[in-house]
């Protein structure tokens, strides 16, 4: 059964990835908005923002831009799922001897691959803009692990509207609050500069701990509890989203 699942998922993943390669504008569009934000914040607002550290502003705000890149990319996951649901692809695969969840996992893994490519593109642009890191291999692997967990968590959230939305716009509109969330965190300015209620929210939402952990890893600084809080948020969101997504999927195909 396990071999059957992995084989079916691999085949369906290849199908989804071929759709991505035939439509590279998906990855380009995903990366363009975060890059535009990065250019604007660094070259327009960067000189007026005080972060309280000696690091360059592109180094300071890059972790937040990486999270926005992921939040932008998962909207396409919901869109692709919605189009497959409307096109009857799920029913067609269910009539074949394929593992039921393999169709869903193929979409999730496609999202992971596409978002990782977008993240690499954004990182390359950041390097051209002056981003530098003295982090070692272990720190870079830790950053990659956090971003992969974050991507999987948000992707499983995207699965829910992708399966249950009534319109194409509704399937992708859920990502807007997720894109906005980094602006209410430590991604662009220190939380200490925010008014009381906003600061309280910013310091206790998941993006702040993830941003702080990634920023510290890039700078080879002590991560403290931020790393464990970030991992707890990512794993917790991933588990809850996965359970809700699978329940939604079972209701749809039953």
CSV table of C-alpha atoms in Angstrom, one decimal:
chain,number,residue,atom,x,y,z
A,1,UNK,CA,0.0,0.0,0.0
A,2,UNK,CA,2.8,2.4,0.9
A,3,UNK,CA,4.7,1.6,-2.3
A,4,UNK,CA,1.4,2.1,-4.2
A,5,UNK,CA,1.0,5.5,-2.6
A,6,UNK,CA,4.5,6.7,-3.3
A,7,UNK,CA,4.4,5.5,-6.9
A,8,UNK,CA,1.1,7.3,-7.6
A,9,UNK,CA,2.3,10.4,-5.8
A,10,UNK,CA,5.5,10.5,-7.9
A,11,UNK,CA,3.6,10.1,-11.2
A,12,UNK,CA,1.0,12.8,-10.3
A,13,UNK,CA,3.8,15.1,-9.0
A,14,UNK,CA,5.5,14.8,-12.4
A,15,UNK,CA,2.2,15.8,-14.0
A,16,UNK,CA,1.8,18.9,-11.8
A,17,UNK,CA,5.5,19.9,-12.3
A,18,UNK,CA,5.0,19.7,-16.0
A,19,UNK,CA,2.2,22.2,-15.7
A,20,UNK,CA,4.5,24.5,-13.8
A,21,UNK,CA,7.3,24.3,-16.4
A,22,UNK,CA,4.8,25.1,-19.1
A,23,UNK,CA,3.6,28.1,-17.2
A,24,UNK,CA,6.8,29.6,-15.7
A,25,UNK,CA,5.0,32.9,-15.2
A,26,UNK,CA,3.6,31.4,-12.0
A,27,UNK,CA,7.0,31.3,-10.4
A,28,UNK,CA,8.0,34.7,-11.9
A,29,UNK,CA,4.8,36.3,-10.6
A,30,UNK,CA,5.3,34.8,-7.2
A,31,UNK,CA,8.8,36.2,-7.0
A,32,UNK,CA,8.1,39.6,-8.6
A,33,UNK,CA,6.0,41.1,-5.8
A,34,UNK,CA,8.4,40.2,-2.9
A,35,UNK,CA,11.3,41.5,-5.0
A,36,UNK,CA,9.4,44.8,-5.7
A,37,UNK,CA,8.8,45.1,-1.9
A,38,UNK,CA,12.4,44.5,-1.2
A,39,UNK,CA,13.5,47.1,-3.7
A,40,UNK,CA,11.0,49.6,-2.3
A,41,UNK,CA,11.9,49.1,1.4
A,42,UNK,CA,15.6,49.1,0.9
A,43,UNK,CA,16.0,52.0,-1.6
A,44,UNK,CA,13.0,54.1,-0.6
A,45,UNK,CA,12.2,53.6,3.0
A,46,UNK,CA,15.4,51.9,4.2
A,47,UNK,CA,17.2,55.2,4.9
A,48,UNK,CA,14.5,56.4,7.3
A,49,UNK,CA,14.0,53.2,9.2
A,50,UNK,CA,16.1,52.6,12.3
A,51,UNK,CA,16.5,49.0,13.3
A,52,UNK,CA,18.8,49.5,16.3
A,53,UNK,CA,21.5,47.3,14.9
A,54,UNK,CA,24.6,47.7,12.7
A,55,UNK,CA,23.4,45.3,10.1
A,56,UNK,CA,22.3,46.6,6.7
A,57,UNK,CA,18.6,47.0,6.1
A,58,UNK,CA,18.5,44.4,3.4
A,59,UNK,CA,20.0,41.9,5.9
A,60,UNK,CA,17.4,42.9,8.5
A,61,UNK,CA,14.3,42.6,6.3
A,62,UNK,CA,15.2,39.7,4.1
A,63,UNK,CA,13.6,37.0,6.4
A,64,UNK,CA,10.3,38.8,6.2
A,65,UNK,CA,10.5,39.0,2.4
A,66,UNK,CA,11.1,35.3,2.3
A,67,UNK,CA,8.0,34.6,4.3
A,68,UNK,CA,6.0,36.9,2.0
A,69,UNK,CA,7.3,35.0,-1.0
A,70,UNK,CA,5.9,31.8,0.4
A,71,UNK,CA,2.6,33.4,1.3
A,72,UNK,CA,2.3,34.7,-2.2
A,73,UNK,CA,3.2,31.4,-3.8
A,74,UNK,CA,0.6,29.3,-1.9
A,75,UNK,CA,-2.3,31.2,-3.5
A,76,UNK,CA,-1.4,29.3,-6.7
A,77,UNK,CA,-1.7,26.0,-4.9
A,78,UNK,CA,-5.3,26.9,-3.9
A,79,UNK,CA,-6.0,28.0,-7.5
A,80,UNK,CA,-4.6,24.8,-9.1
A,81,UNK,CA,-6.6,22.7,-6.6
A,82,UNK,CA,-9.8,24.6,-7.4
A,83,UNK,CA,-9.3,24.3,-11.1
A,84,UNK,CA,-8.7,20.5,-10.8
A,85,UNK,CA,-11.8,20.2,-8.6
A,86,UNK,CA,-13.9,22.1,-11.2
A,87,UNK,CA,-12.5,20.2,-14.1
A,88,UNK,CA,-13.4,16.8,-12.6
A,89,UNK,CA,-9.8,15.6,-12.4
A,90,UNK,CA,-10.2,14.3,-8.9
A,91,UNK,CA,-13.2,12.2,-9.8
A,92,UNK,CA,-11.3,10.9,-12.8
A,93,UNK,CA,-8.4,9.8,-10.7
A,94,UNK,CA,-10.7,8.3,-8.1
A,95,UNK,CA,-12.2,6.0,-10.7
A,96,UNK,CA,-8.7,4.6,-11.4
A,97,UNK,CA,-6.7,2.3,-9.1
A,98,UNK,CA,-4.7,5.1,-7.4
A,99,UNK,CA,-4.1,5.9,-3.8
A,100,UNK,CA,-6.8,8.5,-2.8
A,101,UNK,CA,-4.5,10.9,-1.0
A,102,UNK,CA,-1.8,10.8,-3.7
A,103,UNK,CA,-3.6,13.5,-5.8
A,104,UNK,CA,-3.6,15.9,-2.9
A,105,UNK,CA,0.0,15.2,-1.9
A,106,UNK,CA,1.1,15.8,-5.5
A,107,UNK,CA,-0.3,19.3,-5.3
A,108,UNK,CA,1.4,19.9,-1.9
A,109,UNK,CA,4.8,18.8,-3.1
A,110,UNK,CA,4.4,20.8,-6.3
A,111,UNK,CA,3.8,23.9,-4.1
A,112,UNK,CA,6.9,23.1,-2.1
A,113,UNK,CA,9.1,22.8,-5.2
A,114,UNK,CA,7.7,25.9,-6.8
A,115,UNK,CA,8.0,28.0,-3.7
A,116,UNK,CA,11.6,26.8,-3.1
A,117,UNK,CA,12.5,28.0,-6.6
A,118,UNK,CA,10.9,31.4,-5.9
A,119,UNK,CA,12.8,31.6,-2.7
A,120,UNK,CA,16.1,31.0,-4.5
A,121,UNK,CA,15.2,33.7,-7.0
A,122,UNK,CA,14.5,36.2,-4.2
A,123,UNK,CA,17.7,35.2,-2.4
A,124,UNK,CA,19.8,35.8,-5.6
A,125,UNK,CA,18.3,39.3,-6.0
A,126,UNK,CA,19.0,40.0,-2.3
A,127,UNK,CA,22.6,39.1,-2.9
A,128,UNK,CA,22.8,41.6,-5.8
A,129,UNK,CA,21.3,44.2,-3.5
A,130,UNK,CA,24.1,43.6,-0.9
A,131,UNK,CA,22.8,40.9,1.4
A,132,UNK,CA,25.7,39.1,3.0
A,133,UNK,CA,25.8,36.3,5.6
A,134,UNK,CA,28.7,34.7,7.4
A,135,UNK,CA,26.5,31.8,8.5
A,136,UNK,CA,27.9,28.3,8.3
A,137,UNK,CA,26.4,25.2,6.6
A,138,UNK,CA,24.5,24.2,9.7
A,139,UNK,CA,22.8,27.6,10.0
A,140,UNK,CA,21.9,27.6,6.3
A,141,UNK,CA,20.4,24.1,6.6
A,142,UNK,CA,18.5,25.3,9.7
A,143,UNK,CA,17.1,28.3,7.7
A,144,UNK,CA,16.1,25.9,4.9
A,145,UNK,CA,14.4,23.6,7.3
A,146,UNK,CA,12.4,26.4,8.8
A,147,UNK,CA,11.3,27.7,5.4
A,148,UNK,CA,10.3,24.2,4.2
A,149,UNK,CA,8.2,23.7,7.4
A,150,UNK,CA,6.6,27.1,6.9
A,151,UNK,CA,5.9,26.4,3.3
A,152,UNK,CA,4.3,23.0,4.1
A,153,UNK,CA,2.2,24.6,6.9
A,154,UNK,CA,0.9,27.3,4.6
A,155,UNK,CA,0.4,24.9,1.7
A,156,UNK,CA,-1.9,22.7,3.8
A,157,UNK,CA,-3.8,25.8,4.8
A,158,UNK,CA,-4.1,26.6,1.1
A,159,UNK,CA,-5.5,23.1,0.4
A,160,UNK,CA,-8.7,23.9,2.4
A,161,UNK,CA,-10.0,26.9,0.3
A,162,UNK,CA,-8.7,25.1,-2.8
A,163,UNK,CA,-11.1,22.3,-2.1
A,164,UNK,CA,-14.0,24.2,-0.6
A,165,UNK,CA,-14.1,27.6,-2.4
A,166,UNK,CA,-17.1,28.3,-4.7
A,167,UNK,CA,-15.2,30.7,-7.0
A,168,UNK,CA,-11.7,31.0,-8.3
A,169,UNK,CA,-11.3,34.4,-6.6
A,170,UNK,CA,-12.3,32.9,-3.3
A,171,UNK,CA,-9.8,30.1,-3.6
A,172,UNK,CA,-6.8,32.5,-3.7
A,173,UNK,CA,-8.1,35.5,-1.7
A,174,UNK,CA,-7.3,33.7,1.6
A,175,UNK,CA,-3.6,34.4,1.0
A,176,UNK,CA,-4.0,38.2,1.4
A,177,UNK,CA,-4.1,38.2,5.2
A,178,UNK,CA,-1.1,35.9,5.3
A,179,UNK,CA,0.9,38.3,3.0
A,180,UNK,CA,-0.1,41.2,5.3
A,181,UNK,CA,0.9,39.4,8.5
A,182,UNK,CA,4.7,40.0,8.2
A,183,UNK,CA,3.9,43.8,8.3
A,184,UNK,CA,2.6,43.3,11.8
A,185,UNK,CA,5.7,41.6,13.0
A,186,UNK,CA,9.4,42.3,13.5
A,187,UNK,CA,10.1,41.8,9.8
A,188,UNK,CA,10.5,45.4,8.8
A,189,UNK,CA,10.8,47.4,12.0
A,190,UNK,CA,11.6,46.4,15.6
A,191,UNK,CA,8.4,45.6,17.6
A,192,UNK,CA,9.7,48.0,20.3
A,193,UNK,CA,8.8,50.9,18.0
A,194,UNK,CA,5.1,49.9,17.8
A,195,UNK,CA,2.2,51.2,19.9
A,196,UNK,CA,1.1,49.0,22.8
A,197,UNK,CA,-1.7,46.8,21.4
A,198,UNK,CA,0.0,46.4,18.0
A,199,UNK,CA,3.3,45.5,19.8
A,200,UNK,CA,1.6,42.9,21.9
A,201,UNK,CA,0.1,41.2,18.8
A,202,UNK,CA,3.3,41.5,16.8
A,203,UNK,CA,5.4,39.8,19.6
A,204,UNK,CA,3.0,36.9,20.0
A,205,UNK,CA,2.2,35.9,16.4
A,206,UNK,CA,4.1,33.2,14.5
A,207,UNK,CA,5.8,35.4,11.9
A,208,UNK,CA,7.9,37.4,14.5
A,209,UNK,CA,9.5,34.3,16.1
A,210,UNK,CA,10.2,32.8,12.6
A,211,UNK,CA,11.7,36.1,11.3
A,212,UNK,CA,13.8,36.5,14.5
A,213,UNK,CA,15.1,32.9,14.3
A,214,UNK,CA,16.0,33.2,10.6
A,215,UNK,CA,17.7,36.6,11.1
A,216,UNK,CA,19.8,35.3,14.0
A,217,UNK,CA,20.9,32.3,12.0
A,218,UNK,CA,21.9,34.4,9.0
A,219,UNK,CA,23.9,36.7,11.4
A,220,UNK,CA,25.4,33.8,13.4
A,221,UNK,CA,23.9,35.2,16.6
A,222,UNK,CA,22.4,33.3,19.5
A,223,UNK,CA,19.0,32.2,18.5
A,224,UNK,CA,17.6,31.7,22.0
A,225,UNK,CA,14.1,30.5,22.4
A,226,UNK,CA,13.0,32.0,19.0
A,227,UNK,CA,14.1,28.9,17.1
A,228,UNK,CA,12.0,26.5,19.3
A,229,UNK,CA,9.0,28.9,19.3
A,230,UNK,CA,9.3,29.2,15.5
A,231,UNK,CA,9.4,25.4,15.1
A,232,UNK,CA,6.5,24.9,17.4
A,233,UNK,CA,4.4,27.4,15.4
A,234,UNK,CA,5.3,25.8,12.1
A,235,UNK,CA,4.7,22.2,13.3
A,236,UNK,CA,1.5,23.1,15.1
A,237,UNK,CA,0.0,25.0,12.1
A,238,UNK,CA,1.1,22.1,9.9
A,239,UNK,CA,-0.7,19.5,12.0
A,240,UNK,CA,-3.9,21.4,12.4
A,241,UNK,CA,-4.0,22.5,8.7
A,242,UNK,CA,-3.3,18.9,7.6
A,243,UNK,CA,-6.1,17.5,9.7
A,244,UNK,CA,-8.7,20.0,8.5
A,245,UNK,CA,-7.5,19.7,4.9
A,246,UNK,CA,-7.8,15.9,4.9
A,247,UNK,CA,-11.2,16.0,6.5
A,248,UNK,CA,-12.3,18.5,3.8
A,249,UNK,CA,-10.8,16.2,1.1
A,250,UNK,CA,-12.6,13.1,2.4
A,251,UNK,CA,-16.0,15.0,2.4
A,252,UNK,CA,-15.4,16.1,-1.2
A,253,UNK,CA,-14.5,12.7,-2.6
A,254,UNK,CA,-17.0,10.7,-0.5
